[in-house]
Structure formats: C-alpha cells, structure tokens
Short mmCIF file of C-alpha atoms and ligand atoms in Angstrom, two decimals:
data_model
loop_
_atom_site.label_atom_id
_atom_site.label_comp_id
_atom_site.label_asym_id
_atom_site.label_seq_id
_atom_site.Cartn_x
_atom_site.Cartn_y
_atom_site.Cartn_z
CA UNK A 481 12.98 13.38 -22.44
CA UNK A 482 16.08 10.99 -22.90
CA UNK A 483 15.37 7.34 -22.53
CA UNK A 484 17.45 4.48 -21.92
CA UNK A 485 17.67 4.20 -25.24
CA UNK A 486 19.55 8.22 -25.81
CA UNK A 487 16.48 9.18 -27.87
CA UNK A 488 14.82 12.17 -26.88
CA UNK A 489 10.90 11.92 -27.33
CA UNK A 490 9.03 15.25 -27.97
CA UNK A 491 5.11 15.46 -26.35
CA UNK A 492 2.29 17.54 -26.13
CA UNK A 493 1.11 15.63 -22.95
CA UNK A 494 3.39 12.82 -20.82
CA UNK A 495 1.37 10.67 -17.86
CA UNK A 496 4.08 9.16 -15.65
CA UNK A 497 2.89 6.24 -13.28
CA UNK A 498 6.41 5.36 -11.79
CA UNK A 499 4.81 3.61 -8.67
CA UNK A 500 6.62 4.23 -4.98
CA UNK A 501 10.02 3.33 -3.66
CA UNK A 502 11.05 2.66 0.10
CA UNK A 503 13.12 4.96 2.31
CA UNK A 504 16.05 2.91 3.82
CA UNK A 505 15.93 3.19 7.50
CA UNK A 506 19.49 4.12 9.22
CA UNK A 507 21.91 0.68 9.91
CA UNK A 508 19.83 -0.79 6.60
CA UNK A 509 22.27 -1.98 4.15
CA UNK A 510 21.03 -5.06 2.69
CA UNK A 511 17.39 -5.18 1.59
CA UNK A 512 17.00 -9.23 1.96
CA UNK A 513 18.04 -9.00 5.39
CA UNK A 514 14.52 -7.59 6.75
CA UNK A 515 12.80 -8.03 3.68
CA UNK A 516 10.03 -5.43 3.01
CA UNK A 517 8.12 -8.03 0.77
CA UNK A 518 6.04 -5.01 -0.54
CA UNK A 519 6.86 -5.20 -4.24
CA UNK A 520 6.11 -8.71 -5.51
CA UNK A 521 9.16 -10.81 -6.38
CA UNK A 522 12.13 -11.32 -4.88
CA UNK A 523 11.51 -10.03 -1.76
CA UNK A 524 8.07 -11.70 -1.19
CA UNK A 525 10.20 -14.72 -2.07
CA UNK A 526 12.72 -14.14 0.49
CA UNK A 527 10.05 -13.09 3.15
CA UNK A 528 8.63 -16.91 2.47
CA UNK A 529 11.75 -17.96 2.60
CA UNK A 530 12.55 -16.47 5.99
CA UNK A 531 9.74 -17.94 7.69
CA UNK A 532 9.38 -21.10 6.48
CA UNK A 533 13.31 -21.80 7.72
CA UNK A 534 12.26 -20.22 11.02
CA UNK A 535 11.79 -22.26 14.42
CA UNK A 536 8.88 -23.04 15.87
CA UNK A 537 8.33 -20.76 18.89
CA UNK A 538 10.07 -18.26 17.24
CA UNK A 539 9.06 -14.47 17.14
CA UNK A 540 8.34 -12.54 13.75
CA UNK A 541 7.95 -8.60 13.68
CA UNK A 542 6.16 -6.48 11.22
CA UNK A 543 6.29 -3.22 11.10
CA UNK A 544 3.63 -0.47 9.67
CA UNK A 545 4.80 2.65 8.23
CA UNK A 546 3.12 6.45 8.81
CA UNK A 547 0.37 6.76 6.24
CA UNK A 548 0.41 7.53 3.32
CA UNK A 549 1.98 4.28 2.02
CA UNK A 550 0.84 1.54 -0.61
CA UNK A 551 -2.67 -0.06 0.21
CA UNK A 552 -3.42 0.94 3.52
CA UNK A 553 -5.14 -2.59 4.46
CA UNK A 554 -2.39 -4.06 3.11
CA UNK A 555 0.27 -4.56 6.19
CA UNK A 556 -2.97 -5.58 8.29
CA UNK A 557 -3.79 -8.01 5.74
CA UNK A 558 -0.44 -9.33 5.93
CA UNK A 559 -0.35 -9.56 9.82
CA UNK A 560 -3.20 -11.67 9.71
CA UNK A 561 -2.46 -13.94 6.66
CA UNK A 562 1.16 -14.61 8.43
CA UNK A 563 -0.81 -15.12 11.93
CA UNK A 564 -2.85 -17.79 10.65
CA UNK A 565 0.50 -19.58 8.98
CA UNK A 566 2.06 -19.46 11.69
CA UNK A 567 -0.59 -21.30 13.74
CA UNK A 568 -0.55 -24.11 11.47
CA UNK A 569 3.38 -24.23 10.38
CA UNK A 570 5.24 -22.55 13.44
CA UNK A 571 3.05 -23.56 16.61
CA UNK A 572 3.81 -21.50 19.53
CA UNK A 573 5.24 -18.19 17.29
CA UNK A 574 4.61 -14.68 18.14
CA UNK A 575 3.71 -11.81 16.04
CA UNK A 576 4.56 -8.46 16.99
CA UNK A 577 3.02 -5.51 14.77
CA UNK A 578 4.65 -2.20 15.36
CA UNK A 579 2.93 0.27 13.50
CA UNK A 580 3.96 4.02 13.58
CA UNK A 581 0.40 5.06 12.88
CA UNK A 582 -1.81 6.01 16.31
CA UNK A 583 -4.48 3.54 15.27
CA UNK A 584 -5.47 0.53 12.70
CA UNK A 585 -5.85 2.94 9.85
CA UNK A 586 -8.52 1.58 7.57
CA UNK A 587 -11.19 -1.32 8.44
CA UNK A 588 -10.80 -1.01 12.09
CA UNK A 589 -13.72 -3.27 12.91
CA UNK A 590 -12.68 -6.34 11.03
CA UNK A 591 -8.74 -6.04 12.07
CA UNK A 592 -9.63 -5.32 15.73
CA UNK A 593 -11.90 -8.49 15.93
CA UNK A 594 -9.09 -10.56 14.13
CA UNK A 595 -6.16 -8.90 15.97
CA UNK A 596 -7.92 -8.94 19.27
CA UNK A 597 -10.14 -12.35 18.70
CA UNK A 598 -9.41 -14.83 16.40
CA UNK A 599 -5.54 -14.37 16.11
CA UNK A 600 -4.71 -13.05 19.46
CA UNK A 601 -2.79 -16.00 20.43
CA UNK A 602 -0.45 -15.08 17.94
CA UNK A 603 -0.99 -11.01 17.39
CA UNK A 604 0.44 -8.60 19.91
CA UNK A 605 -0.28 -5.26 18.33
CA UNK A 606 1.45 -1.98 19.14
CA UNK A 607 0.53 1.92 18.25
CA UNK A 608 2.63 4.79 17.34
CA UNK A 609 6.04 2.76 17.14
CA UNK A 610 8.82 4.74 15.29
CA UNK A 611 11.75 2.74 14.34
CA UNK A 612 15.12 4.85 14.90
CA UNK A 613 17.38 2.46 13.20
CA UNK A 614 17.80 -1.22 13.06
CA UNK A 615 20.78 -3.58 13.39
CA UNK A 616 20.54 -6.15 10.92
CA UNK A 617 23.43 -8.34 12.37
CA UNK A 618 21.38 -8.91 15.66
CA UNK A 619 18.06 -8.60 13.84
CA UNK A 620 17.17 -5.76 16.27
CA UNK A 621 14.91 -2.93 15.84
CA UNK A 622 15.65 0.34 18.10
CA UNK A 623 12.20 2.13 18.07
CA UNK A 624 10.87 4.84 20.67
CA UNK A 625 9.73 2.14 22.67
CA UNK A 626 12.79 0.00 23.20
CA UNK A 627 15.12 -2.50 21.39
CA UNK A 628 12.86 -5.29 19.76
CA UNK A 629 14.50 -8.54 18.59
CA UNK A 630 12.75 -10.60 15.87
CA UNK A 631 13.91 -13.90 14.42
CA UNK A 632 12.08 -12.70 11.27
CA UNK A 633 11.57 -9.36 10.48
CA UNK A 634 9.08 -7.96 7.87
CA UNK A 635 10.23 -4.26 7.37
CA UNK A 636 7.57 -2.20 5.84
CA UNK A 637 9.46 1.19 5.28
CA UNK A 638 8.00 4.73 4.92
CA UNK A 639 7.35 5.24 1.39
CA UNK A 640 7.92 7.74 -1.62
CA UNK A 641 7.02 8.40 -5.41
CA UNK A 642 8.76 6.53 -8.20
CA UNK A 643 12.22 7.85 -8.70
CA UNK A 644 11.28 9.70 -11.89
CA UNK A 645 9.06 12.20 -9.90
CA UNK A 646 11.54 13.48 -7.74
CA UNK A 647 14.54 13.58 -10.50
CA UNK A 648 11.91 15.84 -12.22
CA UNK A 649 11.14 17.81 -9.32
CA UNK A 650 7.08 16.95 -9.59
CA UNK A 651 7.62 15.68 -5.57
CA UNK A 652 6.34 18.32 -3.78
CA UNK A 653 2.86 17.66 -1.57
CA UNK A 654 3.70 15.59 1.74
CA UNK A 655 7.17 16.39 2.20
CA UNK A 656 8.50 16.25 -1.13
CA UNK A 657 7.56 12.51 -0.95
CA UNK A 658 4.67 12.50 -3.63
CA UNK A 659 3.50 14.76 -6.65
CA UNK A 660 0.60 17.08 -6.16
CA UNK A 661 -2.09 16.58 -8.85
CA UNK A 662 -5.40 18.38 -10.26
CA UNK A 663 -7.56 15.38 -9.84
CA UNK A 664 -9.80 16.31 -12.39
CA UNK A 665 -7.50 15.53 -14.98
CA UNK A 666 -4.20 14.47 -12.61
CA UNK A 667 -2.39 17.06 -14.41
CA UNK A 668 0.88 18.24 -12.25
CA UNK A 669 0.45 21.28 -10.24
CA UNK A 670 4.28 21.98 -10.99
CA UNK A 671 4.14 21.07 -14.73
CA UNK A 672 0.67 20.66 -16.47
CA UNK A 673 1.63 19.15 -19.39
CA UNK A 674 2.72 15.87 -17.40
CA UNK A 675 -0.09 13.86 -15.65
CA UNK A 676 0.74 11.70 -12.73
CA UNK A 677 -1.29 8.71 -11.55
CA UNK A 678 -1.37 5.65 -9.41
CA UNK A 679 0.90 5.87 -6.18
CA UNK A 680 2.96 8.61 -6.92
CA UNK A 681 0.50 11.52 -6.92
CA UNK A 682 -0.82 12.77 -3.68
CA UNK A 683 -4.58 12.87 -3.58
CA UNK A 684 -7.05 11.94 -1.08
CA UNK A 685 -7.69 8.70 -2.36
CA UNK A 686 -5.99 5.37 -0.88
CA UNK A 687 -3.02 4.13 -2.58
CA UNK A 688 -4.14 1.40 -4.23
CA UNK A 689 -4.26 -0.69 -7.63
CA UNK A 690 -7.95 0.05 -7.78
CA UNK A 691 -7.75 3.59 -7.56
CA UNK A 692 -4.62 3.53 -9.68
CA UNK A 693 -7.10 2.21 -12.44
CA UNK A 694 -9.84 4.91 -11.65
CA UNK A 695 -7.35 7.52 -11.97
CA UNK A 696 -5.82 6.48 -14.90
CA UNK A 697 -9.44 6.73 -16.55
CA UNK A 698 -10.18 10.34 -15.05
CA UNK A 699 -6.67 11.08 -16.90
CA UNK A 700 -7.23 9.71 -20.53
CA UNK A 701 -10.91 11.25 -20.15
CA UNK A 702 -9.72 14.54 -19.59
CA UNK A 703 -6.86 13.82 -22.23
CA UNK A 704 -9.42 13.07 -24.88
CA UNK A 705 -10.90 16.11 -24.32
CA UNK A 706 -8.18 17.99 -23.77
CA UNK A 707 -7.44 17.24 -27.54
CA UNK A 708 -10.61 18.07 -28.62
CA UNK A 709 -10.51 21.86 -27.25
CA UNK A 710 -12.65 21.10 -24.40
CA UNK A 711 -11.94 21.18 -20.19
CA UNK A 712 -12.11 18.13 -18.27
CA UNK A 713 -15.04 16.57 -16.79
CA UNK A 714 -16.02 19.14 -13.67
CA UNK A 715 -17.37 16.28 -11.33
CA UNK A 716 -15.66 12.96 -11.49
CA UNK A 717 -16.35 10.11 -9.43
CA UNK A 718 -13.86 6.98 -8.12
CA UNK A 719 -14.34 4.29 -6.38
CA UNK A 720 -12.11 1.80 -4.32
CA UNK A 721 -12.85 -1.69 -3.72
CA UNK A 722 -10.46 -3.59 -1.56
CA UNK A 723 -10.30 -7.67 -0.26
CA UNK A 724 -8.54 -8.49 2.84
CA UNK A 725 -7.41 -12.07 3.37
CA UNK A 726 -7.99 -12.83 7.37
CA UNK A 727 -7.07 -16.23 7.04
CA UNK A 728 -5.87 -18.11 4.07
CA UNK A 729 -9.15 -18.87 3.09
CA UNK A 730 -10.89 -16.23 4.15
CA UNK A 731 -11.41 -12.67 3.59
CA UNK A 732 -13.74 -9.32 4.40
CA UNK A 733 -14.10 -6.22 1.98
CA UNK A 734 -14.11 -2.60 2.30
CA UNK A 735 -16.02 0.03 -0.55
CA UNK A 736 -15.74 3.42 -0.68
CA UNK A 737 -16.70 5.70 -3.55
CA UNK A 738 -15.38 9.49 -3.98
CA UNK A 739 -16.75 12.43 -5.65
CA UNK A 740 -15.25 15.57 -6.81
CA UNK A 741 -15.51 18.68 -4.12
CA UNK A 742 -15.41 21.74 -5.96
CA UNK A 743 -14.65 23.62 -2.63
CA UNK A 744 -11.10 22.09 -1.71
CA UNK A 745 -10.90 20.72 -5.31
CA UNK A 746 -10.04 17.35 -3.67
CA UNK A 747 -12.22 13.46 -4.31
CA UNK A 748 -13.83 13.17 -1.05
CA UNK A 749 -15.38 10.01 0.21
CA UNK A 750 -19.16 9.98 -0.02
CA UNK A 751 -20.27 9.37 3.68
CA UNK A 752 -22.99 6.80 2.63
CA UNK A 753 -21.12 5.19 -0.20
CA UNK A 754 -18.34 3.49 2.86
CA UNK A 755 -18.91 -0.14 3.47
CA UNK A 756 -17.42 -2.76 4.59
CA UNK A 757 -18.38 -6.56 5.14
CA UNK A 758 -19.16 -7.61 8.61
CA UNK A 759 -16.54 -10.23 9.35
CA UNK A 760 -14.97 -12.04 6.97
CA UNK A 761 -15.96 -15.38 5.07
CA UNK A 762 -14.56 -18.06 2.39
CA UNK A 763 -17.44 -16.32 -0.41
CA UNK A 764 -15.55 -12.77 -0.07
CA UNK A 765 -12.29 -14.97 -0.84
CA UNK A 766 -13.87 -16.36 -3.81
CA UNK A 767 -14.99 -12.43 -4.51
CA UNK A 768 -11.95 -11.19 -3.86
CA UNK A 769 -9.95 -13.54 -6.98
CA UNK A 770 -12.68 -12.93 -9.09
CA UNK A 771 -12.28 -9.13 -8.45
CA UNK A 772 -8.74 -9.68 -8.90
CA UNK A 773 -9.24 -10.93 -12.34
CA UNK A 774 -11.84 -8.65 -13.37
CA UNK A 775 -9.41 -5.54 -12.36
CA UNK A 776 -6.31 -7.05 -13.88
CA UNK A 777 -8.28 -7.83 -17.36
CA UNK A 778 -9.47 -3.91 -17.10
CA UNK A 779 -6.38 -2.49 -16.00
CA UNK A 780 -4.03 -4.34 -18.80
CA UNK A 781 -6.78 -5.14 -21.51
C1 FAD B 1167 1.20 -6.36 -0.17
C2 FAD B 1167 -0.16 -5.62 -1.37
C3 FAD B 1167 -1.47 -5.94 -1.20
C4 FAD B 1167 -2.30 -4.85 -1.80
N1 FAD B 1167 -3.44 -5.05 -2.23
C5 FAD B 1167 -4.22 -4.29 -2.95
C6 FAD B 1167 -5.68 -4.67 -2.95
O1 FAD B 1167 -6.25 -5.61 -2.40
N2 FAD B 1167 -6.42 -3.65 -3.66
C7 FAD B 1167 -5.88 -2.67 -4.13
O2 FAD B 1167 -6.54 -1.68 -5.01
N3 FAD B 1167 -4.69 -2.70 -4.39
C8 FAD B 1167 -3.97 -3.46 -3.73
N4 FAD B 1167 -2.28 -2.91 -3.35
C9 FAD B 1167 -1.69 -1.52 -4.10
C10 FAD B 1167 -1.33 -1.98 -5.31
O3 FAD B 1167 -0.45 -2.83 -5.71
C11 FAD B 1167 -0.60 -0.43 -5.92
O4 FAD B 1167 -1.43 0.69 -5.68
C12 FAD B 1167 -0.68 -0.22 -7.17
O5 FAD B 1167 0.32 -1.32 -7.98
C13 FAD B 1167 -0.12 1.19 -7.79
O6 FAD B 1167 0.21 1.03 -9.16
P1 FAD B 1167 0.98 2.02 -9.74
O7 FAD B 1167 1.35 2.01 -11.48
O8 FAD B 1167 1.15 3.32 -9.34
O9 FAD B 1167 2.37 1.14 -9.27
P2 FAD B 1167 3.01 -0.10 -9.76
O10 FAD B 1167 2.06 -0.84 -9.85
O11 FAD B 1167 4.48 0.01 -8.41
O12 FAD B 1167 3.77 0.20 -11.24
C14 FAD B 1167 4.57 1.52 -11.68
C15 FAD B 1167 5.33 0.53 -12.36
O13 FAD B 1167 6.71 1.61 -12.96
C16 FAD B 1167 7.70 1.17 -13.12
N5 FAD B 1167 8.78 2.49 -13.20
C17 FAD B 1167 9.00 2.95 -12.11
N6 FAD B 1167 10.16 3.75 -12.78
C18 FAD B 1167 10.41 3.63 -14.15
C19 FAD B 1167 11.12 4.31 -15.13
N7 FAD B 1167 11.92 5.67 -14.63
N8 FAD B 1167 10.83 3.95 -16.21
C20 FAD B 1167 9.91 2.90 -16.39
N9 FAD B 1167 9.41 2.54 -15.43
C21 FAD B 1167 9.59 2.71 -14.60
C22 FAD B 1167 7.96 0.21 -12.27
O14 FAD B 1167 8.77 -1.05 -12.43
C23 FAD B 1167 6.66 -0.74 -12.10
O15 FAD B 1167 6.29 -1.77 -13.09
C24 FAD B 1167 -1.67 -3.98 -2.92
C25 FAD B 1167 -0.32 -3.45 -2.56
C26 FAD B 1167 0.32 -4.64 -1.72
C27 FAD B 1167 1.93 -4.23 -1.22
#
C-alpha cells in the first residue's frame, strides 16, 4: 500500500477506520453556507457563529438524513439543544426539523416528549422529508413537501464510509456506501485480510463512538487469536451507551447490549437489555460527562 510519504508497507492484516464522509446535495457548492456541523471543528464553529448572528424571531432548519448515519440520536439531540438555546438567546425563533425517516429513529419516547412537550413552542417536526436540492444564495431547501427558507440551515447530508473504503473497493453494502464485515473479527467480506471498524463498517449496530470502541476490542481479540492460530470468539457481545442532551443542563440516556446471532451472522440487540431513562435530568448530564471521559480514556489510552 502507498502512503502519503510515498512508501509502501506490507502487512499480514490491515485494520481501517476512516470514519464517514458526506454526500453533497444538488446545488451545494460551499460547505460553510449550510454547515452539517457533523464533524467537530470548523463546521461546528460555523454553525455556532451563524446561530449567534441570526436575528431574534428567525427560522433555523435542521435536516436529518435517512439511516444509516453517524450517531442515530445525534440530530434529535442537536434539535433539542438548539431549541433550548434559541429560547434563551433568540426569543420567538423557530426550529424546523426535516426528517427523511418515517419517524424519530431512536429513543422515541424521550425525543417525542421533548419535541412535542418541552420544546413545542420552538420545534416544528416533519417526517418523510427528502431534500432534492438547495439554493445557497436564497437559503432555500427544495423538498418533496415544497420549498422551505431558513435564516440558518444545519444541513446534515446523507453519509457514506470514508474515501479509503471506496477507493479500495470495500464499500459494497448499503448501496455501495459502507463496508460489509464479518462481525466475529470485522474482516471485510470482500478482502478478509483487511478489517474495517467504526462508522465505515456496515453492521446492525449503531454508528457510534461507544460501538466503534467495542468493535475495536472484538477486532483486536480476533487478531490476537488469528496470530496464535486460533479462530475468533464465536459469541462476541458488545454494548452501546448513549447520552442525549435535552437541554443545556439535562440529558437522557439509552443502553443496548448486542449479541452475535449465528443464524443471521449479525449482532442482534438483546431485547431485555434495551433500556432508556424516563425523561431527562441534571444527574444524567453529569453522568454523560463521566461516561465521555471514561470512553475517551479507554479508547485513546
Ligand atoms: C453530534 C454528534 C454526537 C455524537 N454523540 C455520540 C454519543 O453520544 N455517543 C457515541 O457513542 N457516539 C456519538 N457520536 C458518534 C461518534 O462520534 C462516531 O460514531 C465515532 O467518532 C466513529 O468513530 P470512527 O473511528 O469510525 O470515525 P472518526 O472518529 O471519524 O475517525 C476516523 C478518522 O480517520 C481519519 N481518516 C480518514 N481517512 C483517512 C486516511 N485516508 N488516512 C488517514 N486517516 C484518515 C479521519 O481524519 C478521522 O480522524 C456522535 C457524533 C456526532 C456528529
């Protein structure tokens, strides 16, 4: 394989985790105009600046792509956070959420209570909305339900695996968007010497940092066994923990355990394991910070 330094490296096994990238929508030429803010850094700063510069009584649009995308609860959490901020900083403003999915895709009870209860005076939620094109000058989105104008547009586009996955011909699942893998080892189904973990892989688990951490562990364990002449663990178990900010000081949570199903050869949620908080609280918010610190320390130790 040729690196950016022009050198080639030989390996018995290669593990790739290049994350995801975004599809541009027709009419999109300047990513800063309608920021996705779905990767931290320049884009999140752009969205924050645009919101801060917006007049009180303005309209913010937030779009949610069809699944699979990075962090299933993320856009709903973003909507709650923006709504809470608008109430305090930009009175009389509205947040219109345009969801390409038929319904809230995860943690429906909590997000429904937040959208139609706590934040009902700010959030207007629309299902099954497909964006066909955008007009960056006029700040318009053209959808299957008509044209919509926003003073600020947080456009979270459809997503696909990192470029490396496509370049190496590994993106053969989900209409050529993500890499199918054997979830016992995360070996690519097209090139078994290459393993793909994290958001780039196509599995039944959510595209989440907590899951990426778990996939890395299953993959590392399988590689240790492989180099010892052994088969992978035939019954891996992973878990996903997720906190969602509902206000700037309160959060909800959701936990799911996944277990390998030898019939479908997929990771399946263990029904009894799926649990979510009843509503949201400041204690959950504190726990979220602890969880985040622990996940980062474990992932990057
Ligand atoms: C708003 C938001 C909220 C979220 N909240 C949560 C949450 O509460 N809980 C949770 O578990 N997850 C959450 N996530 C999801 C989480 O951030 C991702 O699922 C996770 O970062 C995926 O990890 P990854 O390693 O696959 O990809 P990334 O973290 O994107 O890492 C991939 C890395 O590969 C690099 N790369 C790509 N191509 C190349 C190349 N050719 N050569 C070298 N390097 C390359 C990239 O620059 C990047 O640094 C959230 C995401 C968002 C956007």
